Amino acid sequence: MWRADCDWRTSGRMCAMKHLFSTATRSLCLALGLTVIVQAANAQSDRTVALVVSVGEGTARADQVQSQLQEIGAETLRAVNPNNAEVRSVLRRFADESEDARAAFVYLDMPAVTFEGREYVLSDSAGLLAYQEELGRGTDLFTQSIPLLAFARTAALAEQGGAVVIAVNEPETGLPDAVSVVTEAPTTVPGASAIVVVDAANSEPVLQTIAAAAVGDTAVEIGALLRRMVVHDGVTVSAMPPLPIMLREPPASVVVPEPQVPVTAPVPEPEDVEPVVVAVAEPEPQVAQETLEELIILEQSLSRGAKRNLQRRLRDLDHYKGLVDGIFGPQTRTAITEFQTDRTDPPTGVLTRRQLLDLQASG
């Protein structure tokens, strides 16, 4: 077949070879692309992540939920009384983590209102939380709040999907006309996870459902968890997940090998053994004690991937419960301190060179 890059001076055989080479190259690129996609999908199979945000009186409840989600095995990101910019920043960060996870779960304990058919959550800096008559308008929500749907879309980014549970607090100072407190779950929309809504004052059954799953269920499936919640009065859900979403996978079955009958081998006759000369190792030279400033510089030189690896090691040792994100925040510092205390090392919260090597070797 003749192509545009073949003219009367090019032989038919050469054109055919060009066409064959071009087709083979495209096929190879397509195959490599599919391989990368499959590998990326397989890499998402283990992590579960959770976001917990509280504003006002819901802090104690949210702390309780965070502990239970950690018990289930989720890496948690926590925000307490964040302002509007902080909520948006946390949500963007959680979106990145959700894309790299099997399942995602969001718990919100904060004021939520509806205006012109849409639901919004109010951060700690929202002016409507200090509403005074004639000084606030419903349109203030566009700059002072976050759409509830944004959290549902973020949870849906996980490989299997996720869910949002919100315990709604009512603002104490009233609300402008046309703005009302959210009392039931919104209508489901494509590309968003399920949303469960409950009044904060009546949220105890929801909290107990999460707590029971944390300590009693070997496997935790989000759809089953939501169904246990909505049987209680005042708890509504936008829609149940259409497919299973495993927040905690069931334990793998252990195959017990059949006992083997030992075979008695003949005892060899002793041979003349030459004496073994034991070499005495010279003591290693003493290494100068590293200063805290040097250790901080060492830590800053680590790549994001290396920090993720250290967080995984701390998580395997049951010290770290946060997100494996390569960011050394307060949760990572606490985990490092616990690790150092277990070793009877000074609890500085910053790893020494020896501790770094030992953590890396533990994997």
GROMACS .gro file of C-alpha atoms in nm:
model
  363
    1MET     CA    1   0.000   0.000   0.000
    2TRP     CA    2   0.136   0.343  -0.094
    3ARG     CA    3   0.169   0.610   0.176
    4ALA     CA    4   0.209   0.987   0.159
    5ASP     CA    5   0.581   0.962   0.242
    6CYS     CA    6   0.645   0.733  -0.060
    7ASP     CA    7   0.702   0.884  -0.403
    8TRP     CA    8   0.777   0.742  -0.745
    9ARG     CA    9   1.148   0.724  -0.657
   10THR     CA   10   1.089   0.484  -0.362
   11SER     CA   11   1.051   0.115  -0.429
   12GLY     CA   12   0.741  -0.074  -0.315
   13ARG     CA   13   0.950  -0.295  -0.088
   14MET     CA   14   1.095   0.003   0.098
   15CYS     CA   15   0.748   0.155   0.149
   16ALA     CA   16   0.615  -0.172   0.283
   17MET     CA   17   0.907  -0.196   0.529
   18LYS     CA   18   0.844   0.162   0.646
   19HIS     CA   19   0.478   0.094   0.700
   20LEU     CA   20   0.551  -0.232   0.886
   21PHE     CA   21   0.807  -0.062   1.113
   22SER     CA   22   0.568   0.226   1.192
   23THR     CA   23   0.286  -0.016   1.278
   24ALA     CA   24   0.515  -0.229   1.498
   25THR     CA   25   0.639   0.081   1.682
   26ARG     CA   26   0.286   0.197   1.758
   27SER     CA   27   0.192  -0.153   1.878
   28LEU     CA   28   0.496  -0.166   2.106
   29CYS     CA   29   0.417   0.176   2.257
   30LEU     CA   30   0.057   0.072   2.315
   31ALA     CA   31   0.168  -0.251   2.485
   32LEU     CA   32   0.412  -0.063   2.709
   33GLY     CA   33   0.143   0.189   2.797
   34LEU     CA   34  -0.101  -0.085   2.895
   35THR     CA   35   0.169  -0.249   3.107
   36VAL     CA   36   0.230   0.075   3.297
   37ILE     CA   37  -0.144   0.121   3.354
   38VAL     CA   38  -0.183  -0.233   3.487
   39GLN     CA   39   0.118  -0.193   3.716
   40ALA     CA   40  -0.018   0.137   3.848
   41ALA     CA   41  -0.356  -0.022   3.917
   42ASN     CA   42  -0.198  -0.315   4.099
   43ALA     CA   43   0.008  -0.074   4.313
   44GLN     CA   44  -0.313   0.068   4.463
   45SER     CA   45  -0.431  -0.256   4.619
   46ASP     CA   46  -0.325  -0.219   4.984
   47ARG     CA   47  -0.367   0.132   5.126
   48THR     CA   48  -0.680   0.270   5.290
   49VAL     CA   49  -0.690   0.637   5.385
   50ALA     CA   50  -0.918   0.850   5.600
   51LEU     CA   51  -0.977   1.223   5.651
   52VAL     CA   52  -1.117   1.349   5.982
   53VAL     CA   53  -1.215   1.718   6.017
   54SER     CA   54  -1.380   1.882   6.318
   55VAL     CA   55  -1.494   2.236   6.393
   56GLY     CA   56  -1.617   2.351   6.733
   57GLU     CA   57  -1.770   2.106   6.977
   58GLY     CA   58  -1.708   1.798   6.762
   59THR     CA   59  -1.336   1.762   6.840
   60ALA     CA   60  -1.374   1.486   7.101
   61ARG     CA   61  -1.607   1.284   6.876
   62ALA     CA   62  -1.372   1.324   6.581
   63ASP     CA   63  -1.072   1.215   6.790
   64GLN     CA   64  -1.264   0.901   6.884
   65VAL     CA   65  -1.347   0.826   6.519
   66GLN     CA   66  -0.985   0.884   6.416
   67SER     CA   67  -0.863   0.627   6.670
   68GLN     CA   68  -1.119   0.374   6.548
   69LEU     CA   69  -1.027   0.426   6.182
   70GLN     CA   70  -0.662   0.377   6.273
   71GLU     CA   71  -0.758   0.056   6.452
   72ILE     CA   72  -0.926  -0.060   6.131
   73GLY     CA   73  -0.599   0.007   5.950
   74ALA     CA   74  -0.659   0.337   5.771
   75GLU     CA   75  -0.389   0.601   5.738
   76THR     CA   76  -0.554   0.914   5.879
   77LEU     CA   77  -0.522   1.284   5.806
   78ARG     CA   78  -0.661   1.507   6.084
   79ALA     CA   79  -0.767   1.873   6.084
   80VAL     CA   80  -0.893   2.050   6.399
   81ASN     CA   81  -1.074   2.386   6.367
   82PRO     CA   82  -0.919   2.465   6.026
   83ASN     CA   83  -0.992   2.789   5.845
   84ASN     CA   84  -1.125   2.791   5.490
   85ALA     CA   85  -0.783   2.793   5.322
   86GLU     CA   86  -0.663   2.508   5.544
   87VAL     CA   87  -0.968   2.295   5.461
   88ARG     CA   88  -0.905   2.342   5.089
   89SER     CA   89  -0.536   2.256   5.134
   90VAL     CA   90  -0.616   1.942   5.335
   91LEU     CA   91  -0.875   1.837   5.078
   92ARG     CA   92  -0.625   1.871   4.791
   93ARG     CA   93  -0.370   1.669   4.984
   94PHE     CA   94  -0.626   1.400   5.064
   95ALA     CA   95  -0.726   1.382   4.698
   96ASP     CA   96  -0.367   1.288   4.609
   97GLU     CA   97  -0.367   1.017   4.875
   98SER     CA   98  -0.707   0.881   4.769
   99GLU     CA   99  -0.587   0.830   4.412
  100ASP     CA  100  -0.315   0.601   4.550
  101ALA     CA  101  -0.545   0.401   4.783
  102ARG     CA  102  -0.786   0.110   4.768
  103ALA     CA  103  -1.057   0.283   4.974
  104ALA     CA  104  -1.115   0.625   5.131
  105PHE     CA  105  -1.330   0.733   5.426
  106VAL     CA  106  -1.416   1.089   5.535
  107TYR     CA  107  -1.561   1.187   5.872
  108LEU     CA  108  -1.672   1.548   5.922
  109ASP     CA  109  -1.797   1.693   6.252
  110MET     CA  110  -1.879   2.055   6.170
  111PRO     CA  111  -2.159   2.297   6.077
  112ALA     CA  112  -2.323   2.231   5.740
  113VAL     CA  113  -2.589   2.436   5.561
  114THR     CA  114  -2.787   2.425   5.239
  115PHE     CA  115  -2.839   2.718   5.002
  116GLU     CA  116  -3.002   2.718   4.659
  117GLY     CA  117  -3.009   2.339   4.650
  118ARG     CA  118  -2.643   2.281   4.741
  119GLU     CA  119  -2.482   2.174   5.070
  120TYR     CA  120  -2.181   2.347   5.224
  121VAL     CA  121  -1.962   2.284   5.529
  122LEU     CA  122  -1.843   2.582   5.733
  123SER     CA  123  -1.480   2.612   5.841
  124ASP     CA  124  -1.370   2.776   6.164
  125SER     CA  125  -1.314   3.109   5.989
  126ALA     CA  126  -1.658   3.125   5.823
  127GLY     CA  127  -1.822   3.459   5.894
  128LEU     CA  128  -2.163   3.294   5.902
  129LEU     CA  129  -2.062   3.121   6.227
  130ALA     CA  130  -2.079   3.467   6.384
  131TYR     CA  131  -2.382   3.579   6.184
  132GLN     CA  132  -2.551   3.904   6.277
  133GLU     CA  133  -2.877   4.014   6.122
  134GLU     CA  134  -2.841   4.243   5.821
  135LEU     CA  135  -2.464   4.173   5.806
  136GLY     CA  136  -2.458   3.829   5.639
  137ARG     CA  137  -2.587   3.695   5.309
  138GLY     CA  138  -2.633   3.348   5.168
  139THR     CA  139  -2.391   3.425   4.887
  140ASP     CA  140  -2.115   3.455   5.149
  141LEU     CA  141  -2.107   3.075   5.135
  142PHE     CA  142  -1.933   3.091   4.797
  143THR     CA  143  -1.619   3.232   4.962
  144GLN     CA  144  -1.652   3.114   5.324
  145SER     CA  145  -1.731   2.744   5.284
  146ILE     CA  146  -1.657   2.421   5.098
  147PRO     CA  147  -1.922   2.223   4.905
  148LEU     CA  148  -2.001   1.895   5.079
  149LEU     CA  149  -1.993   1.733   4.737
  150ALA     CA  150  -1.620   1.813   4.709
  151PHE     CA  151  -1.547   1.566   4.990
  152ALA     CA  152  -1.764   1.300   4.825
  153ARG     CA  153  -1.585   1.341   4.492
  154THR     CA  154  -1.248   1.316   4.669
  155ALA     CA  155  -1.344   0.993   4.848
  156ALA     CA  156  -1.457   0.848   4.514
  157LEU     CA  157  -1.105   0.884   4.373
  158ALA     CA  158  -0.990   0.570   4.554
  159GLU     CA  159  -0.962   0.250   4.351
  160GLN     CA  160  -1.278   0.093   4.497
  161GLY     CA  161  -1.437   0.420   4.613
  162GLY     CA  162  -1.526   0.553   4.957
  163ALA     CA  163  -1.783   0.730   5.170
  164VAL     CA  164  -1.844   1.052   5.363
  165VAL     CA  165  -2.008   1.063   5.707
  166ILE     CA  166  -2.095   1.404   5.851
  167ALA     CA  167  -2.225   1.485   6.198
  168VAL     CA  168  -2.387   1.826   6.150
  169ASN     CA  169  -2.348   2.098   6.412
  170GLU     CA  170  -2.590   2.390   6.404
  171PRO     CA  171  -2.441   2.743   6.413
  172GLU     CA  172  -2.530   2.913   6.742
  173THR     CA  173  -2.584   3.260   6.597
  174GLY     CA  174  -2.856   3.185   6.340
  175LEU     CA  175  -2.842   3.198   5.962
  176PRO     CA  176  -2.941   3.440   5.684
  177ASP     CA  177  -3.265   3.400   5.493
  178ALA     CA  178  -3.268   3.115   5.238
  179VAL     CA  179  -2.986   2.938   5.428
  180SER     CA  180  -3.079   2.639   5.646
  181VAL     CA  181  -2.903   2.364   5.838
  182VAL     CA  182  -2.848   2.035   5.651
  183THR     CA  183  -3.087   1.774   5.792
  184GLU     CA  184  -3.067   1.491   5.538
  185ALA     CA  185  -2.829   1.346   5.282
  186PRO     CA  186  -2.823   1.515   4.940
  187THR     CA  187  -2.922   1.344   4.617
  188THR     CA  188  -2.650   1.122   4.477
  189VAL     CA  189  -2.458   1.242   4.171
  190PRO     CA  190  -2.228   1.052   3.931
  191GLY     CA  191  -1.861   1.050   4.031
  192ALA     CA  192  -1.930   1.105   4.402
  193SER     CA  193  -1.924   0.864   4.694
  194ALA     CA  194  -2.209   0.792   4.933
  195ILE     CA  195  -2.283   1.064   5.191
  196VAL     CA  196  -2.430   0.986   5.533
  197VAL     CA  197  -2.583   1.277   5.729
  198VAL     CA  198  -2.676   1.276   6.097
  199ASP     CA  199  -2.740   1.551   6.349
  200ALA     CA  200  -2.440   1.577   6.582
  201ALA     CA  201  -2.667   1.561   6.886
  202ASN     CA  202  -2.795   1.220   6.771
  203SER     CA  203  -2.469   1.083   6.629
  204GLU     CA  204  -2.391   0.832   6.905
  205PRO     CA  205  -2.535   0.530   6.712
  206VAL     CA  206  -2.314   0.618   6.415
  207LEU     CA  207  -2.006   0.641   6.637
  208GLN     CA  208  -2.092   0.309   6.800
  209THR     CA  209  -2.125   0.145   6.458
  210ILE     CA  210  -1.774   0.254   6.362
  211ALA     CA  211  -1.638   0.148   6.702
  212ALA     CA  212  -1.798  -0.196   6.676
  213ALA     CA  213  -1.647  -0.250   6.331
  214ALA     CA  214  -1.302  -0.146   6.455
  215VAL     CA  215  -1.287  -0.402   6.736
  216GLY     CA  216  -1.521  -0.677   6.619
  217ASP     CA  217  -1.503  -0.718   6.242
  218THR     CA  218  -1.219  -0.906   6.077
  219ALA     CA  219  -1.325  -0.745   5.747
  220VAL     CA  220  -1.485  -0.399   5.717
  221GLU     CA  221  -1.687  -0.325   5.402
  222ILE     CA  222  -1.812   0.033   5.370
  223GLY     CA  223  -2.152  -0.056   5.224
  224ALA     CA  224  -2.225  -0.292   5.513
  225LEU     CA  225  -2.104  -0.027   5.758
  226LEU     CA  226  -2.341   0.235   5.613
  227ARG     CA  227  -2.636  -0.005   5.621
  228ARG     CA  228  -2.583  -0.053   5.995
  229MET     CA  229  -2.585   0.325   6.038
  230VAL     CA  230  -2.902   0.411   5.846
  231VAL     CA  231  -3.124   0.175   6.046
  232HIS     CA  232  -3.113   0.435   6.326
  233ASP     CA  233  -3.354   0.728   6.339
  234GLY     CA  234  -3.226   1.053   6.192
  235VAL     CA  235  -2.950   0.890   5.983
  236THR     CA  236  -2.986   0.930   5.605
  237VAL     CA  237  -2.767   0.829   5.310
  238SER     CA  238  -2.750   0.964   4.955
  239ALA     CA  239  -2.715   0.614   4.801
  240MET     CA  240  -2.551   0.286   4.890
  241PRO     CA  241  -2.226   0.197   4.708
  242PRO     CA  242  -2.305  -0.027   4.408
  243LEU     CA  243  -1.993  -0.243   4.461
  244PRO     CA  244  -1.802  -0.364   4.770
  245ILE     CA  245  -1.549  -0.118   4.915
  246MET     CA  246  -1.310  -0.289   5.155
  247LEU     CA  247  -1.191  -0.059   5.430
  248ARG     CA  248  -1.026  -0.363   5.588
  249GLU     CA  249  -0.960  -0.684   5.395
  250PRO     CA  250  -1.032  -1.021   5.559
  251PRO     CA  251  -0.720  -1.199   5.684
  252ALA     CA  252  -0.557  -1.431   5.436
  253SER     CA  253  -0.624  -1.798   5.501
  254VAL     CA  254  -0.323  -1.987   5.634
  255VAL     CA  255  -0.246  -2.325   5.477
  256VAL     CA  256  -0.113  -2.565   5.741
  257PRO     CA  257   0.134  -2.811   5.586
  258GLU     CA  258   0.096  -3.179   5.663
  259PRO     CA  259   0.345  -3.307   5.922
  260GLN     CA  260   0.638  -3.487   5.767
  261VAL     CA  261   0.783  -3.806   5.910
  262PRO     CA  262   1.147  -3.744   6.000
  263VAL     CA  263   1.397  -3.966   5.822
  264THR     CA  264   1.682  -4.090   6.039
  265ALA     CA  265   2.009  -4.042   5.860
  266PRO     CA  266   2.311  -4.262   5.935
  267VAL     CA  267   2.549  -4.108   6.184
  268PRO     CA  268   2.885  -4.043   6.017
  269GLU     CA  269   3.195  -4.159   6.195
  270PRO     CA  270   3.393  -3.876   6.351
  271GLU     CA  271   3.685  -3.745   6.154
  272ASP     CA  272   3.995  -3.575   6.275
  273VAL     CA  273   3.903  -3.211   6.319
  274GLU     CA  274   4.162  -2.941   6.298
  275PRO     CA  275   4.147  -2.686   6.577
  276VAL     CA  276   3.968  -2.367   6.479
  277VAL     CA  277   4.154  -2.044   6.533
  278VAL     CA  278   3.913  -1.775   6.648
  279ALA     CA  279   4.008  -1.429   6.533
  280VAL     CA  280   3.942  -1.158   6.786
  281ALA     CA  281   3.790  -0.855   6.617
  282GLU     CA  282   3.939  -0.523   6.704
  283PRO     CA  283   3.696  -0.281   6.866
  284GLU     CA  284   3.533  -0.040   6.622
  285PRO     CA  285   3.645   0.319   6.652
  286GLN     CA  286   3.408   0.541   6.845
  287VAL     CA  287   3.185   0.754   6.621
  288ALA     CA  288   3.142   1.114   6.723
  289GLN     CA  289   2.797   1.193   6.861
  290GLU     CA  290   2.578   1.364   6.599
  291THR     CA  291   2.423   1.694   6.694
  292LEU     CA  292   2.052   1.761   6.655
  293GLU     CA  293   2.129   2.019   6.387
  294GLU     CA  294   2.326   1.760   6.187
  295LEU     CA  295   2.043   1.508   6.218
  296ILE     CA  296   1.789   1.762   6.094
  297ILE     CA  297   2.009   1.832   5.790
  298LEU     CA  298   2.039   1.456   5.732
  299GLU     CA  299   1.661   1.419   5.747
  300GLN     CA  300   1.606   1.708   5.506
  301SER     CA  301   1.835   1.538   5.255
  302LEU     CA  302   1.607   1.232   5.238
  303SER     CA  303   1.383   1.198   4.935
  304ARG     CA  304   1.004   1.187   4.965
  305GLY     CA  305   1.016   0.819   4.873
  306ALA     CA  306   1.271   0.744   5.147
  307LYS     CA  307   1.051   0.919   5.402
  308ARG     CA  308   0.750   0.716   5.288
  309ASN     CA  309   0.956   0.401   5.337
  310LEU     CA  310   1.048   0.506   5.692
  311GLN     CA  311   0.682   0.579   5.770
  312ARG     CA  312   0.591   0.230   5.647
  313ARG     CA  313   0.856   0.076   5.874
  314LEU     CA  314   0.724   0.275   6.173
  315ARG     CA  315   0.373   0.165   6.079
  316ASP     CA  316   0.481  -0.201   6.067
  317LEU     CA  317   0.618  -0.157   6.420
  318ASP     CA  318   0.277  -0.019   6.529
  319HIS     CA  319   0.417   0.327   6.607
  320TYR     CA  320   0.273   0.525   6.314
  321LYS     CA  321  -0.097   0.554   6.226
  322GLY     CA  322  -0.099   0.851   5.989
  323LEU     CA  323  -0.078   0.887   5.612
  324VAL     CA  324   0.223   0.734   5.439
  325ASP     CA  325   0.285   1.056   5.249
  326GLY     CA  326   0.654   1.133   5.298
  327ILE     CA  327   0.576   1.437   5.515
  328PHE     CA  328   0.725   1.431   5.865
  329GLY     CA  329   0.456   1.606   6.070
  330PRO     CA  330   0.351   1.572   6.437
  331GLN     CA  331   0.225   1.213   6.393
  332THR     CA  332   0.557   1.102   6.244
  333ARG     CA  333   0.752   1.279   6.520
  334THR     CA  334   0.545   1.098   6.783
  335ALA     CA  335   0.607   0.766   6.610
  336ILE     CA  336   0.983   0.829   6.595
  337THR     CA  337   0.985   0.920   6.964
  338GLU     CA  338   0.804   0.594   7.050
  339PHE     CA  339   1.052   0.399   6.835
  340GLN     CA  340   1.344   0.564   7.014
  341THR     CA  341   1.190   0.499   7.356
  342ASP     CA  342   1.152   0.129   7.274
  343ARG     CA  343   1.525   0.120   7.196
  344THR     CA  344   1.605   0.313   7.516
  345ASP     CA  345   1.754   0.585   7.293
  346PRO     CA  346   1.711   0.955   7.371
  347PRO     CA  347   1.356   1.049   7.254
  348THR     CA  348   1.441   1.343   7.027
  349GLY     CA  349   1.183   1.280   6.754
  350VAL     CA  350   1.462   1.300   6.492
  351LEU     CA  351   1.626   0.980   6.368
  352THR     CA  352   1.999   0.923   6.405
  353ARG     CA  353   2.203   0.766   6.128
  354ARG     CA  354   2.207   0.429   6.310
  355GLN     CA  355   1.830   0.441   6.369
  356LEU     CA  356   1.774   0.517   6.000
  357LEU     CA  357   1.981   0.215   5.898
  358ASP     CA  358   1.805  -0.012   6.148
  359LEU     CA  359   1.461   0.098   6.030
  360GLN     CA  360   1.551   0.042   5.665
  361ALA     CA  361   1.694  -0.301   5.748
  362SER     CA  362   1.378  -0.402   5.938
  363GLY     CA  363   1.183  -0.420   5.612
   0.00000   0.00000   0.00000
